[in-house]
PDB file of C-alpha atoms in Angstrom:
ATOM      1  CA  ARG A 235       0.000   0.000   0.000  1.00 51.00           C
ATOM      2  CA  TRP A 236       1.277   3.438  -0.970  1.00 47.00           C
ATOM      3  CA  PHE A 237       0.968   6.302   1.525  1.00 53.00           C
ATOM      4  CA  GLY A 238       2.726   9.042  -0.444  1.00 55.00           C
ATOM      5  CA  PRO A 239       1.433  11.631  -2.890  1.00 60.00           C
ATOM      6  CA  GLY A 240       0.236  10.383  -6.252  1.00 63.00           C
ATOM      7  CA  GLN A 241       0.265   6.701  -7.074  1.00 71.00           C
ATOM      8  CA  ALA A 242       2.937   4.060  -6.803  1.00 69.00           C
ATOM      9  CA  GLY A 243       3.938   2.442 -10.074  1.00 74.00           C
ATOM     10  CA  ASP A 244       3.710  -1.248 -10.910  1.00 79.00           C
ATOM     11  CA  TYR A 245       7.009  -1.861  -9.145  1.00 77.00           C
ATOM     12  CA  GLY A 246       6.167   0.185  -6.059  1.00 76.00           C
ATOM     13  CA  ALA A 247       7.618   3.362  -4.644  1.00 76.00           C
ATOM     14  CA  PHE A 248       9.535   4.564  -1.631  1.00 74.00           C
ATOM     15  CA  ASN A 249       7.524   4.118   1.595  1.00 74.00           C
ATOM     16  CA  CYS A 250       5.356   1.311   0.267  1.00 76.00           C
ATOM     17  CA  ASP A 251       5.510  -2.459   0.507  1.00 82.00           C
ATOM     18  CA  SER A 252       7.113  -4.265  -2.404  1.00 84.00           C
ATOM     19  CA  PRO A 253       4.413  -5.395  -4.811  1.00 86.00           C
ATOM     20  CA  LEU A 254       4.296  -9.059  -5.810  1.00 89.00           C
ATOM     21  CA  LEU A 255       5.180  -8.051  -9.367  1.00 91.00           C
ATOM     22  CA  LEU A 256       8.501  -6.664  -8.131  1.00 91.00           C
ATOM     23  CA  LEU A 257       9.271  -9.799  -6.125  1.00 93.00           C
ATOM     24  CA  GLU A 258       8.364 -12.082  -9.009  1.00 95.00           C
ATOM     25  CA  ASN A 259      10.495 -10.095 -11.453  1.00 95.00           C
ATOM     26  CA  LEU A 260      13.392 -10.164  -8.988  1.00 95.00           C
ATOM     27  CA  LEU A 261      13.167 -13.938  -8.653  1.00 97.00           C
ATOM     28  CA  GLN A 262      12.902 -14.356 -12.441  1.00 97.00           C
ATOM     29  CA  HIS A 263      16.038 -12.244 -12.861  1.00 97.00           C
ATOM     30  CA  ILE A 264      17.937 -14.212 -10.225  1.00 97.00           C
ATOM     31  CA  ALA A 265      16.879 -17.552 -11.746  1.00 97.00           C
ATOM     32  CA  GLN A 266      17.959 -16.467 -15.240  1.00 97.00           C
ATOM     33  CA  ASN A 267      21.214 -14.748 -14.299  1.00 97.00           C
ATOM     34  CA  PHE A 268      22.404 -16.669 -11.242  1.00 95.00           C
ATOM     35  CA  PRO A 269      21.189 -20.231 -11.817  1.00 91.00           C
ATOM     36  CA  LYS A 270      23.718 -21.883  -9.500  1.00 92.00           C
ATOM     37  CA  LEU A 271      23.197 -20.136  -6.172  1.00 93.00           C
ATOM     38  CA  ASP A 272      24.454 -22.135  -3.213  1.00 93.00           C
ATOM     39  CA  TYR A 273      21.670 -20.941  -0.934  1.00 92.00           C
ATOM     40  CA  VAL A 274      19.215 -18.162  -0.098  1.00 92.00           C
ATOM     41  CA  ILE A 275      18.776 -16.653   3.356  1.00 91.00           C
ATOM     42  CA  PHE A 276      15.256 -15.314   3.632  1.00 89.00           C
ATOM     43  CA  THR A 277      14.739 -12.897   6.520  1.00 88.00           C
ATOM     44  CA  GLY A 278      10.958 -12.680   6.565  1.00 87.00           C
ATOM     45  CA  ASP A 279       8.754  -9.631   7.057  1.00 88.00           C
ATOM     46  CA  VAL A 280       6.430 -10.960   4.386  1.00 89.00           C
ATOM     47  CA  PRO A 281       3.035  -9.526   5.417  1.00 87.00           C
ATOM     48  CA  ALA A 282       1.972  -6.083   4.296  1.00 84.00           C
ATOM     49  CA  HIS A 283       2.965  -3.354   6.710  1.00 82.00           C
ATOM     50  CA  ASN A 284      -0.550  -2.152   7.359  1.00 84.00           C
ATOM     51  CA  ILE A 285       0.019  -4.377  10.342  1.00 79.00           C
ATOM     52  CA  TRP A 286      -3.108  -3.718  12.350  1.00 82.00           C
ATOM     53  CA  ASN A 287      -5.273  -4.713   9.390  1.00 85.00           C
ATOM     54  CA  GLN A 288      -3.603  -8.111   8.971  1.00 86.00           C
ATOM     55  CA  THR A 289      -5.398 -11.241  10.135  1.00 90.00           C
ATOM     56  CA  ARG A 290      -3.679 -14.488  11.008  1.00 91.00           C
ATOM     57  CA  GLU A 291      -5.041 -15.968   7.805  1.00 93.00           C
ATOM     58  CA  ASP A 292      -3.676 -13.026   5.771  1.00 92.00           C
ATOM     59  CA  ILE A 293      -0.237 -13.576   7.275  1.00 92.00           C
ATOM     60  CA  LEU A 294      -0.146 -17.319   6.603  1.00 94.00           C
ATOM     61  CA  ASP A 295      -1.447 -16.777   3.059  1.00 94.00           C
ATOM     62  CA  ALA A 296       1.299 -14.215   2.389  1.00 93.00           C
ATOM     63  CA  ILE A 297       4.015 -16.514   3.753  1.00 92.00           C
ATOM     64  CA  SER A 298       2.740 -19.364   1.596  1.00 94.00           C
ATOM     65  CA  LEU A 299       2.473 -17.195  -1.516  1.00 94.00           C
ATOM     66  CA  VAL A 300       6.033 -15.913  -1.181  1.00 93.00           C
ATOM     67  CA  GLY A 301       7.217 -19.465  -0.517  1.00 93.00           C
ATOM     68  CA  ASP A 302       5.473 -20.619  -3.686  1.00 95.00           C
ATOM     69  CA  LEU A 303       7.332 -17.960  -5.678  1.00 96.00           C
ATOM     70  CA  PHE A 304      10.699 -18.998  -4.255  1.00 94.00           C
ATOM     71  CA  SER A 305       9.888 -22.647  -5.038  1.00 95.00           C
ATOM     72  CA  LYS A 306       8.842 -21.758  -8.565  1.00 96.00           C
ATOM     73  CA  TYR A 307      11.915 -19.732  -9.495  1.00 97.00           C
ATOM     74  CA  LEU A 308      14.620 -21.283  -7.307  1.00 95.00           C
ATOM     75  CA  PRO A 309      13.464 -24.898  -6.962  1.00 94.00           C
ATOM     76  CA  ARG A 310      16.903 -26.450  -6.464  1.00 91.00           C
ATOM     77  CA  THR A 311      18.401 -23.740  -4.247  1.00 93.00           C
ATOM     78  CA  LYS A 312      18.879 -24.367  -0.538  1.00 89.00           C
ATOM     79  CA  PHE A 313      16.571 -22.041   1.322  1.00 87.00           C
ATOM     80  CA  TYR A 314      17.031 -20.870   4.912  1.00 85.00           C
ATOM     81  CA  PRO A 315      13.859 -19.089   6.052  1.00 86.00           C
ATOM     82  CA  ALA A 316      13.347 -16.926   9.125  1.00 85.00           C
ATOM     83  CA  MET A 317      10.453 -14.927  10.511  1.00 85.00           C
ATOM     84  CA  GLY A 318      10.497 -11.166  10.647  1.00 85.00           C
ATOM     85  CA  ASN A 319       8.790  -9.107  13.309  1.00 84.00           C
ATOM     86  CA  HIS A 320       5.705  -8.576  11.139  1.00 84.00           C
ATOM     87  CA  GLU A 321       4.871 -12.258  10.800  1.00 87.00           C
ATOM     88  CA  SER A 322       3.035 -12.405  14.105  1.00 84.00           C
ATOM     89  CA  SER A 323      -0.344 -10.938  14.890  1.00 81.00           C
ATOM     90  CA  PRO A 324      -0.387  -8.641  16.669  1.00 82.00           C
ATOM     91  CA  VAL A 325       2.897  -7.418  15.229  1.00 81.00           C
ATOM     92  CA  ASN A 326       6.051  -8.033  17.300  1.00 83.00           C
ATOM     93  CA  SER A 327       4.173 -10.559  19.435  1.00 83.00           C
ATOM     94  CA  PHE A 328       6.266 -13.678  19.989  1.00 83.00           C
ATOM     95  CA  PRO A 329       5.163 -14.891  23.417  1.00 84.00           C
ATOM     96  CA  PRO A 330       7.146 -17.596  25.243  1.00 83.00           C
ATOM     97  CA  PRO A 331       6.016 -21.222  24.919  1.00 80.00           C
ATOM     98  CA  PHE A 332       4.193 -21.228  28.262  1.00 87.00           C
ATOM     99  CA  VAL A 333       1.613 -18.782  26.828  1.00 88.00           C
ATOM    100  CA  THR A 334      -1.146 -20.932  25.400  1.00 88.00           C
ATOM    101  CA  GLY A 335      -4.527 -20.581  23.750  1.00 90.00           C
ATOM    102  CA  HIS A 336      -5.559 -17.590  21.658  1.00 88.00           C
ATOM    103  CA  ASN A 337      -2.717 -15.430  23.010  1.00 88.00           C
ATOM    104  CA  SER A 338      -0.005 -17.822  21.883  1.00 87.00           C
ATOM    105  CA  HIS A 339       1.606 -17.762  18.462  1.00 86.00           C
ATOM    106  CA  GLN A 340       1.337 -21.505  17.877  1.00 86.00           C
ATOM    107  CA  TRP A 341      -0.917 -20.779  14.888  1.00 89.00           C
ATOM    108  CA  LEU A 342       2.072 -19.078  13.226  1.00 89.00           C
ATOM    109  CA  LEU A 343       4.611 -21.715  14.201  1.00 87.00           C
ATOM    110  CA  ARG A 344       2.375 -24.517  12.915  1.00 86.00           C
ATOM    111  CA  GLY A 345       1.794 -22.570   9.706  1.00 89.00           C
ATOM    112  CA  VAL A 346       5.463 -21.910   8.966  1.00 87.00           C
ATOM    113  CA  ALA A 347       6.431 -25.467   9.944  1.00 85.00           C
ATOM    114  CA  LYS A 348       3.939 -26.737   7.388  1.00 87.00           C
ATOM    115  CA  ASP A 349       4.996 -24.265   4.696  1.00 88.00           C
ATOM    116  CA  TRP A 350       8.754 -24.373   5.294  1.00 85.00           C
ATOM    117  CA  GLY A 351       8.723 -28.152   5.410  1.00 83.00           C
ATOM    118  CA  ARG A 352       9.328 -28.062   1.667  1.00 86.00           C
ATOM    119  CA  TRP A 353      12.877 -26.761   2.276  1.00 84.00           C
ATOM    120  CA  LEU A 354      13.887 -27.959   5.704  1.00 79.00           C
ATOM    121  CA  PRO A 355      14.886 -31.465   6.724  1.00 79.00           C
ATOM    122  CA  GLU A 356      12.033 -33.278   8.418  1.00 79.00           C
ATOM    123  CA  SER A 357      14.066 -33.488  11.618  1.00 79.00           C
ATOM    124  CA  THR A 358      13.773 -29.698  12.053  1.00 76.00           C
ATOM    125  CA  ILE A 359       9.979 -29.469  11.837  1.00 75.00           C
ATOM    126  CA  PRO A 360       9.296 -30.475  15.476  1.00 76.00           C
ATOM    127  CA  THR A 361      11.669 -27.755  16.715  1.00 74.00           C
ATOM    128  CA  ILE A 362       9.860 -24.949  14.912  1.00 72.00           C
ATOM    129  CA  GLY A 363       6.745 -25.263  17.070  1.00 62.00           C
ATOM    130  CA  PRO A 364       8.209 -25.145  20.571  1.00 58.00           C
ATOM    131  CA  CYS A 365      11.057 -22.704  20.050  1.00 56.00           C
ATOM    132  CA  SER A 366      10.573 -20.870  16.733  1.00 56.00           C
ATOM    133  CA  SER A 367      13.863 -22.147  15.389  1.00 55.00           C
ATOM    134  CA  HIS A 368      15.489 -24.748  13.239  1.00 52.00           C
ATOM    135  CA  LEU A 369      19.027 -25.999  13.138  1.00 54.00           C
ATOM    136  CA  PHE A 370      20.568 -28.438  10.729  1.00 52.00           C
ATOM    137  CA  ARG A 371      23.724 -29.141   8.804  1.00 55.00           C
ATOM    138  CA  TRP A 372      23.711 -29.683   5.051  1.00 55.00           C
TER     139      TRP A 372
END
């Protein structure tokens, strides 16, 4: 979403989130020009930054959509994903594991474990839920 004067172009503008068209073109360019990447480190912050208007479903859909684009354009590249501070709802809310129920962020951890399972060794999936992390050696 663009908050400045006038309108943002197809590829966005300063002070707005990167449009999907920009991300897709970036990944196309990388795939065509750098086909033998060793790995990608993905630092998250996927959801739109109108953070108080984001639902949990919106966030998981955005994470999945971006993951689909990475899988499409870089299918054989090792991928190391991480969550940014905007992945949780409410934003910046990453309560400790003893917080349960609606106030926990298990919905997010289950969602990313399911989505990121396409890149991570199966042995890491159980660790995503309890501690929001994964560790493995290639």
